Amino acid sequence: MTVRTMGATRPIATYSLIAVNVVVFIITAIQSRNLVTIDPNTSRVSYEGVLFGPLVNSGEYWRILTSGFLHYGLIHVGLNMLTLYILGRDLEMAVGTRRFVGIYVTALFGGSAAVLIFSPFAATAGASGAIYGVMGGLLVAVIRAKLPPGQIIGLIAINIVISLSIPNISLWAHLGGLAFGAAATAGVLLLPQRIGQRDAASASRVGWLSIAGLVVLALAICVVRAATL
């Protein structure tokens, strides 16, 4: 699927995010001495970084972010990075590198917020919440470009069914990331025209304000929910 380029000529952020995730996985695998399954109890980096509500409640707020760069095994990281490679490039080319990073981080925080609301006592990790945000962003980009959305809608539907069917997959991280990623992309691509901001500078400001507002919302949800645990 190809959508019209609006900023990026090379998907630098997509490749960089993949590299960071792979490096972090290698570190945790070395610490666990196991490529197949990463046990947080045998990896200090994983133990200190996974999302777990009671520990966020105790002040370890960094887990809201770091959990999105940790994985529980080779298949987990491999499938996530393959999906990010396939989908991330298109979205980054559509919205530009900086906006893509903003959307990705917004989706990551949105996924963490949903986990803390609905499943705070599960130790959660993985980039899939942010990657679902990329899927949601691509759907918005395709709609804006007036391309047939059936392919990306089908992909999202299949992945949600998989999330429902396979044990130990965080459906809430996926749905939260999907919603926040789609909303952030809509703020970048659709909202400026809806409110009459058609010149590039004004449209850019509206987009960044949308991203900032969603990040603040997601973080506020995380903090307030963690305080109740």
Tab-separated table of C-alpha atoms in Angstrom:
chain	number	residue	atom	x	y	z
A	1	MET	CA	0.000	0.000	0.000
A	2	THR	CA	1.407	3.398	-0.957
A	3	VAL	CA	0.074	6.765	0.130
A	4	ARG	CA	1.116	10.193	-1.038
A	5	THR	CA	4.398	11.501	0.394
A	6	MET	CA	4.041	14.671	2.459
A	7	GLY	CA	7.406	14.978	4.149
A	8	ALA	CA	9.779	12.052	4.549
A	9	THR	CA	11.847	10.838	1.626
A	10	ARG	CA	13.379	8.006	3.654
A	11	PRO	CA	11.757	6.146	6.559
A	12	ILE	CA	14.583	6.939	8.962
A	13	ALA	CA	12.436	6.809	12.109
A	14	THR	CA	10.978	3.422	11.209
A	15	TYR	CA	14.426	1.912	10.778
A	16	SER	CA	15.689	3.629	13.937
A	17	LEU	CA	12.787	2.304	16.024
A	18	ILE	CA	13.414	-1.198	14.720
A	19	ALA	CA	17.099	-0.878	15.600
A	20	VAL	CA	16.342	0.312	19.142
A	21	ASN	CA	13.883	-2.515	19.741
A	22	VAL	CA	16.313	-5.125	18.422
A	23	VAL	CA	19.228	-3.797	20.501
A	24	VAL	CA	17.091	-3.784	23.658
A	25	PHE	CA	15.923	-7.326	22.899
A	26	ILE	CA	19.514	-8.523	22.445
A	27	ILE	CA	20.433	-7.017	25.822
A	28	THR	CA	17.530	-8.748	27.561
A	29	ALA	CA	18.277	-12.031	25.768
A	30	ILE	CA	21.903	-11.906	26.905
A	31	GLN	CA	20.786	-11.220	30.460
A	32	SER	CA	18.227	-14.052	30.324
A	33	ARG	CA	20.582	-16.349	28.400
A	34	ASN	CA	17.587	-17.309	26.306
A	35	LEU	CA	16.473	-16.090	22.875
A	36	VAL	CA	13.162	-17.924	22.800
A	37	THR	CA	11.614	-16.652	26.041
A	38	ILE	CA	12.630	-13.584	28.029
A	39	ASP	CA	11.730	-13.931	31.688
A	40	PRO	CA	11.680	-10.515	33.412
A	41	ASN	CA	12.969	-12.226	36.557
A	42	THR	CA	16.184	-13.150	34.733
A	43	SER	CA	16.693	-9.870	32.850
A	44	ARG	CA	17.305	-6.714	34.849
A	45	VAL	CA	16.395	-4.463	31.915
A	46	SER	CA	13.121	-6.288	31.370
A	47	TYR	CA	12.338	-6.427	35.096
A	48	GLU	CA	12.842	-2.683	35.454
A	49	GLY	CA	10.935	-1.784	32.284
A	50	VAL	CA	7.754	-3.844	31.872
A	51	LEU	CA	4.415	-2.176	32.545
A	52	PHE	CA	2.916	-3.274	35.860
A	53	GLY	CA	0.304	-1.101	37.506
A	54	PRO	CA	1.327	-1.405	41.160
A	55	LEU	CA	4.909	-0.437	40.315
A	56	VAL	CA	3.692	2.574	38.351
A	57	ASN	CA	1.657	3.425	41.437
A	58	SER	CA	4.870	3.364	43.479
A	59	GLY	CA	6.381	6.062	41.250
A	60	GLU	CA	8.007	4.062	38.452
A	61	TYR	CA	6.342	6.079	35.704
A	62	TRP	CA	9.060	5.340	33.167
A	63	ARG	CA	7.421	1.940	32.627
A	64	ILE	CA	4.667	3.684	30.649
A	65	LEU	CA	7.322	4.305	27.973
A	66	THR	CA	9.950	1.600	28.422
A	67	SER	CA	7.455	-1.267	28.186
A	68	GLY	CA	6.966	-0.374	24.525
A	69	PHE	CA	10.567	-1.321	23.746
A	70	LEU	CA	10.668	-4.679	25.527
A	71	HIS	CA	9.648	-8.095	24.210
A	72	TYR	CA	9.125	-11.539	25.708
A	73	GLY	CA	10.879	-13.602	23.066
A	74	LEU	CA	12.313	-13.910	19.576
A	75	ILE	CA	8.954	-14.558	17.894
A	76	HIS	CA	7.396	-11.617	19.764
A	77	VAL	CA	10.036	-9.106	18.681
A	78	GLY	CA	10.373	-10.632	15.211
A	79	LEU	CA	6.679	-10.350	14.327
A	80	ASN	CA	6.418	-6.845	15.763
A	81	MET	CA	9.469	-5.559	13.906
A	82	LEU	CA	8.355	-7.159	10.645
A	83	THR	CA	4.980	-5.448	10.967
A	84	LEU	CA	6.620	-2.131	11.843
A	85	TYR	CA	8.927	-2.480	8.828
A	86	ILE	CA	6.015	-3.128	6.479
A	87	LEU	CA	3.587	-0.507	7.798
A	88	GLY	CA	5.813	2.113	9.399
A	89	ARG	CA	7.504	3.104	6.178
A	90	ASP	CA	4.240	4.008	4.463
A	91	LEU	CA	2.956	6.088	7.356
A	92	GLU	CA	6.279	7.857	7.824
A	93	MET	CA	6.409	8.738	4.128
A	94	ALA	CA	2.843	10.023	4.354
A	95	VAL	CA	3.183	12.288	7.391
A	96	GLY	CA	6.907	13.020	7.667
A	97	THR	CA	9.497	11.672	10.081
A	98	ARG	CA	8.876	13.977	13.054
A	99	ARG	CA	5.116	13.595	12.894
A	100	PHE	CA	5.488	9.838	12.540
A	101	VAL	CA	7.535	9.713	15.740
A	102	GLY	CA	4.904	11.851	17.457
A	103	ILE	CA	2.122	9.513	16.342
A	104	TYR	CA	4.116	6.436	17.356
A	105	VAL	CA	4.821	7.765	20.850
A	106	THR	CA	1.208	8.899	21.243
A	107	ALA	CA	0.004	5.395	20.370
A	108	LEU	CA	2.518	3.832	22.753
A	109	PHE	CA	1.253	5.989	25.630
A	110	GLY	CA	-2.352	5.335	24.593
A	111	GLY	CA	-1.737	1.605	24.748
A	112	SER	CA	-0.181	1.939	28.206
A	113	ALA	CA	-3.165	3.998	29.381
A	114	ALA	CA	-5.610	1.330	28.220
A	115	VAL	CA	-3.611	-1.412	29.937
A	116	LEU	CA	-3.559	0.483	33.226
A	117	ILE	CA	-7.323	1.026	33.032
A	118	PHE	CA	-8.396	-2.478	32.075
A	119	SER	CA	-5.504	-4.838	32.907
A	120	PRO	CA	-3.183	-3.139	35.405
A	121	PHE	CA	-2.005	-6.312	37.166
A	122	ALA	CA	-0.611	-8.014	34.047
A	123	ALA	CA	3.092	-7.510	33.335
A	124	THR	CA	2.831	-6.040	29.845
A	125	ALA	CA	5.536	-5.378	27.265
A	126	GLY	CA	5.888	-5.013	23.514
A	127	ALA	CA	5.794	-2.527	20.671
A	128	SER	CA	2.465	-3.794	19.387
A	129	GLY	CA	0.388	-1.020	20.993
A	130	ALA	CA	2.394	1.571	19.095
A	131	ILE	CA	2.290	-0.574	15.947
A	132	TYR	CA	-1.497	-0.778	16.155
A	133	GLY	CA	-1.342	3.019	16.303
A	134	VAL	CA	0.565	2.910	13.029
A	135	MET	CA	-2.233	0.759	11.580
A	136	GLY	CA	-4.813	3.290	12.730
A	137	GLY	CA	-2.718	6.097	11.312
A	138	LEU	CA	-2.454	4.363	7.957
A	139	LEU	CA	-6.225	3.983	7.835
A	140	VAL	CA	-6.598	7.741	8.339
A	141	ALA	CA	-3.911	8.449	5.722
A	142	VAL	CA	-5.600	6.157	3.187
A	143	ILE	CA	-8.977	7.793	3.781
A	144	ARG	CA	-7.454	11.253	3.364
A	145	ALA	CA	-5.780	10.172	0.129
A	146	LYS	CA	-9.168	8.841	-1.065
A	147	LEU	CA	-7.756	5.363	-1.601
A	148	PRO	CA	-9.753	2.159	-0.993
A	149	PRO	CA	-9.456	1.427	2.745
A	150	GLY	CA	-10.471	-2.228	2.558
A	151	GLN	CA	-6.943	-3.616	2.773
A	152	ILE	CA	-5.960	-1.786	5.959
A	153	ILE	CA	-9.397	-2.344	7.549
A	154	GLY	CA	-9.021	-6.062	6.864
A	155	LEU	CA	-5.528	-6.045	8.364
A	156	ILE	CA	-6.761	-4.325	11.517
A	157	ALA	CA	-9.705	-6.730	11.824
A	158	ILE	CA	-7.484	-9.806	11.407
A	159	ASN	CA	-5.059	-8.555	14.030
A	160	ILE	CA	-7.850	-7.838	16.508
A	161	VAL	CA	-9.199	-11.370	16.001
A	162	ILE	CA	-5.692	-12.714	16.646
A	163	SER	CA	-5.481	-10.605	19.803
A	164	LEU	CA	-8.752	-12.130	20.998
A	165	SER	CA	-7.796	-15.688	20.070
A	166	ILE	CA	-4.262	-16.120	21.412
A	167	PRO	CA	-3.611	-16.169	25.179
A	168	ASN	CA	-1.228	-13.691	26.803
A	169	ILE	CA	-1.669	-11.011	24.119
A	170	SER	CA	-2.652	-7.606	25.489
A	171	LEU	CA	-5.837	-6.702	23.639
A	172	TRP	CA	-6.118	-3.470	25.608
A	173	ALA	CA	-2.667	-2.263	24.598
A	174	HIS	CA	-3.609	-2.938	20.987
A	175	LEU	CA	-6.970	-1.174	21.136
A	176	GLY	CA	-5.582	1.779	23.088
A	177	GLY	CA	-2.706	2.185	20.653
A	178	LEU	CA	-5.043	1.871	17.681
A	179	ALA	CA	-7.387	4.580	18.991
A	180	PHE	CA	-4.688	7.051	19.985
A	181	GLY	CA	-2.640	6.484	16.813
A	182	ALA	CA	-5.671	7.036	14.597
A	183	ALA	CA	-6.667	10.144	16.581
A	184	ALA	CA	-3.160	11.612	16.390
A	185	THR	CA	-2.980	11.030	12.643
A	186	ALA	CA	-6.414	12.560	12.182
A	187	GLY	CA	-5.165	15.597	14.080
A	188	VAL	CA	-2.240	15.869	11.676
A	189	LEU	CA	-3.978	15.098	8.381
A	190	LEU	CA	-7.674	15.902	8.786
A	191	LEU	CA	-8.210	18.427	11.573
A	192	PRO	CA	-6.360	21.383	9.961
A	193	GLN	CA	-8.648	21.319	6.934
A	194	ARG	CA	-11.730	20.801	9.082
A	195	ILE	CA	-11.051	24.008	10.992
A	196	GLY	CA	-9.931	25.974	7.939
A	197	GLN	CA	-6.148	25.949	8.536
A	198	ARG	CA	-4.894	25.288	5.027
A	199	ASP	CA	-1.452	26.932	4.948
A	200	ALA	CA	1.461	24.674	5.903
A	201	ALA	CA	2.555	26.516	9.058
A	202	SER	CA	-0.921	26.671	10.588
A	203	ALA	CA	-1.666	23.067	9.654
A	204	SER	CA	1.590	21.970	11.278
A	205	ARG	CA	0.743	23.804	14.508
A	206	VAL	CA	-2.701	22.201	14.651
A	207	GLY	CA	-1.177	18.771	14.095
A	208	TRP	CA	1.406	19.161	16.833
A	209	LEU	CA	-1.170	20.569	19.246
A	210	SER	CA	-3.312	17.504	18.553
A	211	ILE	CA	-0.401	15.168	19.259
A	212	ALA	CA	0.549	17.069	22.416
A	213	GLY	CA	-3.025	17.050	23.678
A	214	LEU	CA	-3.356	13.293	23.168
A	215	VAL	CA	-0.013	12.626	24.876
A	216	VAL	CA	-1.095	14.704	27.867
A	217	LEU	CA	-4.428	12.867	27.959
A	218	ALA	CA	-2.775	9.430	27.840
A	219	LEU	CA	-0.249	10.326	30.534
A	220	ALA	CA	-2.965	11.844	32.723
A	221	ILE	CA	-4.993	8.638	32.436
A	222	CYS	CA	-1.917	6.609	33.398
A	223	VAL	CA	-1.130	8.735	36.439
A	224	VAL	CA	-4.710	8.961	37.696
A	225	ARG	CA	-5.389	5.258	37.179
A	226	ALA	CA	-2.097	4.203	38.772
A	227	ALA	CA	-2.934	6.299	41.831
A	228	THR	CA	-6.043	4.173	42.434
A	229	LEU	CA	-4.252	0.825	42.453
